[in-house]
Amino acid sequence: MASRTPVADGNGYFLAEFDVAEKADYYKGDPAKACFVRLLASPDRKCDDLTNVNYGIEGAPLRHEGKRWSGKGHENVVYAAGPLSFKPDTCAPRGHY
């Protein structure tokens, strides 16, 4: 089993590259069924509580983005997950009472 801990950019995007593998090496021959994404930590200490929005705690499934390109003798495929989110420790009331 392989894992990566990529850091998101200022817009919340990250890239986790994996080694070349045969599709048959993955669960049911599908990398999207074998992999998932989880929230780990936020750089903003005021907004660093995990949420399970889109399965950010349980493990968000991957979806195929329909983007492919060839390079270095193999085909590359882009998968995505989320969006995932953190929340502040306390939240202000949403309305006046």
PDB file of C-alpha atoms in Angstrom:
ATOM      1  CA  MET A   1       0.000   0.000   0.000  1.00  0.00           C
ATOM      2  CA  ALA A   2       1.293   3.439  -0.885  1.00  0.00           C
ATOM      3  CA  SER A   3       0.387   6.771   0.625  1.00  0.00           C
ATOM      4  CA  ARG A   4       1.270  10.386  -0.030  1.00  0.00           C
ATOM      5  CA  THR A   5       0.903  13.522   2.080  1.00  0.00           C
ATOM      6  CA  PRO A   6       0.865  16.375  -0.445  1.00  0.00           C
ATOM      7  CA  VAL A   7       0.476  19.995   0.621  1.00  0.00           C
ATOM      8  CA  ALA A   8      -2.286  22.041  -1.006  1.00  0.00           C
ATOM      9  CA  ASP A   9      -1.518  25.342  -2.695  1.00  0.00           C
ATOM     10  CA  GLY A  10      -3.190  28.650  -1.794  1.00  0.00           C
ATOM     11  CA  ASN A  11      -6.265  27.649  -3.806  1.00  0.00           C
ATOM     12  CA  GLY A  12      -6.595  24.270  -2.093  1.00  0.00           C
ATOM     13  CA  TYR A  13      -5.282  22.139  -4.966  1.00  0.00           C
ATOM     14  CA  PHE A  14      -2.689  19.415  -4.531  1.00  0.00           C
ATOM     15  CA  LEU A  15      -0.889  16.883  -6.696  1.00  0.00           C
ATOM     16  CA  ALA A  16      -0.004  13.383  -5.525  1.00  0.00           C
ATOM     17  CA  GLU A  17       1.999  11.483  -8.115  1.00  0.00           C
ATOM     18  CA  PHE A  18       2.302   7.710  -7.969  1.00  0.00           C
ATOM     19  CA  ASP A  19       4.701   5.335  -9.640  1.00  0.00           C
ATOM     20  CA  VAL A  20       3.892   3.621 -12.906  1.00  0.00           C
ATOM     21  CA  ALA A  21       1.542   0.717 -12.316  1.00  0.00           C
ATOM     22  CA  GLU A  22      -0.598  -1.658 -14.291  1.00  0.00           C
ATOM     23  CA  LYS A  23      -4.345  -1.114 -13.921  1.00  0.00           C
ATOM     24  CA  ALA A  24      -4.694  -4.791 -13.009  1.00  0.00           C
ATOM     25  CA  ASP A  25      -2.594  -4.111  -9.875  1.00  0.00           C
ATOM     26  CA  TYR A  26      -5.458  -2.044  -8.419  1.00  0.00           C
ATOM     27  CA  TYR A  27      -8.679  -3.168  -6.757  1.00  0.00           C
ATOM     28  CA  LYS A  28     -11.007  -4.375  -9.524  1.00  0.00           C
ATOM     29  CA  GLY A  29      -8.498  -2.959 -12.025  1.00  0.00           C
ATOM     30  CA  ASP A  30      -9.546   0.596 -11.202  1.00  0.00           C
ATOM     31  CA  PRO A  31      -7.248   3.039  -9.364  1.00  0.00           C
ATOM     32  CA  ALA A  32     -10.272   5.196  -8.442  1.00  0.00           C
ATOM     33  CA  LYS A  33     -11.753   2.284  -6.455  1.00  0.00           C
ATOM     34  CA  ALA A  34      -8.444   1.557  -4.715  1.00  0.00           C
ATOM     35  CA  CYS A  35      -7.579   5.091  -3.569  1.00  0.00           C
ATOM     36  CA  PHE A  36      -9.169   7.808  -1.449  1.00  0.00           C
ATOM     37  CA  VAL A  37      -8.323  11.244  -0.032  1.00  0.00           C
ATOM     38  CA  ARG A  38      -8.520  12.366   3.610  1.00  0.00           C
ATOM     39  CA  LEU A  39      -8.010  15.697   5.343  1.00  0.00           C
ATOM     40  CA  LEU A  40      -5.022  15.748   7.689  1.00  0.00           C
ATOM     41  CA  ALA A  41      -4.181  19.290   8.781  1.00  0.00           C
ATOM     42  CA  SER A  42      -4.858  22.919   7.938  1.00  0.00           C
ATOM     43  CA  PRO A  43      -2.136  25.591   7.944  1.00  0.00           C
ATOM     44  CA  ASP A  44      -4.693  28.031   9.411  1.00  0.00           C
ATOM     45  CA  ARG A  45      -4.845  27.367  13.171  1.00  0.00           C
ATOM     46  CA  LYS A  46      -8.079  29.399  13.409  1.00  0.00           C
ATOM     47  CA  CYS A  47      -9.798  27.063  10.962  1.00  0.00           C
ATOM     48  CA  ASP A  48      -8.311  23.608  11.469  1.00  0.00           C
ATOM     49  CA  ASP A  49     -11.106  21.342  12.737  1.00  0.00           C
ATOM     50  CA  LEU A  50     -11.739  18.452  10.356  1.00  0.00           C
ATOM     51  CA  THR A  51     -15.161  18.048   8.749  1.00  0.00           C
ATOM     52  CA  ASN A  52     -16.631  15.049   6.988  1.00  0.00           C
ATOM     53  CA  VAL A  53     -17.938  17.193   4.122  1.00  0.00           C
ATOM     54  CA  ASN A  54     -17.645  14.965   1.029  1.00  0.00           C
ATOM     55  CA  TYR A  55     -16.072  12.268   3.263  1.00  0.00           C
ATOM     56  CA  GLY A  56     -13.014  14.314   4.232  1.00  0.00           C
ATOM     57  CA  ILE A  57     -12.598  12.244   7.429  1.00  0.00           C
ATOM     58  CA  GLU A  58     -13.826   8.848   6.215  1.00  0.00           C
ATOM     59  CA  GLY A  59     -11.987   9.043   2.895  1.00  0.00           C
ATOM     60  CA  ALA A  60     -13.258  10.852  -0.190  1.00  0.00           C
ATOM     61  CA  PRO A  61     -13.569   8.684  -3.298  1.00  0.00           C
ATOM     62  CA  LEU A  62     -11.704   9.647  -6.441  1.00  0.00           C
ATOM     63  CA  ARG A  63     -13.431  10.583  -9.655  1.00  0.00           C
ATOM     64  CA  HIS A  64     -11.954  10.449 -13.143  1.00  0.00           C
ATOM     65  CA  GLU A  65     -11.583  13.940 -14.605  1.00  0.00           C
ATOM     66  CA  GLY A  66     -11.337  12.788 -18.218  1.00  0.00           C
ATOM     67  CA  LYS A  67      -7.840  14.248 -18.561  1.00  0.00           C
ATOM     68  CA  ARG A  68      -5.090  12.052 -20.016  1.00  0.00           C
ATOM     69  CA  TRP A  69      -1.716  12.548 -21.615  1.00  0.00           C
ATOM     70  CA  SER A  70       1.180  10.351 -22.649  1.00  0.00           C
ATOM     71  CA  GLY A  71       4.712  10.861 -21.482  1.00  0.00           C
ATOM     72  CA  LYS A  72       7.834   8.885 -20.667  1.00  0.00           C
ATOM     73  CA  GLY A  73       6.377   5.783 -22.287  1.00  0.00           C
ATOM     74  CA  HIS A  74       3.169   5.573 -20.261  1.00  0.00           C
ATOM     75  CA  GLU A  75      -0.280   7.110 -20.044  1.00  0.00           C
ATOM     76  CA  ASN A  76      -1.046   9.617 -17.275  1.00  0.00           C
ATOM     77  CA  VAL A  77      -4.549  10.015 -15.851  1.00  0.00           C
ATOM     78  CA  VAL A  78      -5.962  12.784 -13.626  1.00  0.00           C
ATOM     79  CA  TYR A  79      -8.309  11.941 -10.752  1.00  0.00           C
ATOM     80  CA  ALA A  80      -9.929  14.404  -8.337  1.00  0.00           C
ATOM     81  CA  ALA A  81     -11.702  14.344  -4.968  1.00  0.00           C
ATOM     82  CA  GLY A  82     -13.713  16.765  -2.890  1.00  0.00           C
ATOM     83  CA  PRO A  83     -14.087  19.605  -2.340  1.00  0.00           C
ATOM     84  CA  LEU A  84     -13.141  18.999   1.292  1.00  0.00           C
ATOM     85  CA  SER A  85     -13.198  21.561   4.089  1.00  0.00           C
ATOM     86  CA  PHE A  86     -12.050  22.503   7.566  1.00  0.00           C
ATOM     87  CA  LYS A  87     -14.039  24.606  10.037  1.00  0.00           C
ATOM     88  CA  PRO A  88     -13.181  26.971  12.880  1.00  0.00           C
ATOM     89  CA  ASP A  89     -13.342  25.731  16.483  1.00  0.00           C
ATOM     90  CA  THR A  90     -16.336  27.963  17.202  1.00  0.00           C
ATOM     91  CA  CYS A  91     -18.799  29.450  14.765  1.00  0.00           C
ATOM     92  CA  ALA A  92     -20.771  32.649  15.200  1.00  0.00           C
ATOM     93  CA  PRO A  93     -24.570  32.277  15.234  1.00  0.00           C
ATOM     94  CA  ARG A  94     -26.111  32.489  11.768  1.00  0.00           C
ATOM     95  CA  GLY A  95     -28.939  34.824  12.731  1.00  0.00           C
ATOM     96  CA  HIS A  96     -30.257  37.161  15.395  1.00  0.00           C
ATOM     97  CA  TYR A  97     -32.361  35.723  18.206  1.00  0.00           C
TER      98      TYR A  97
END
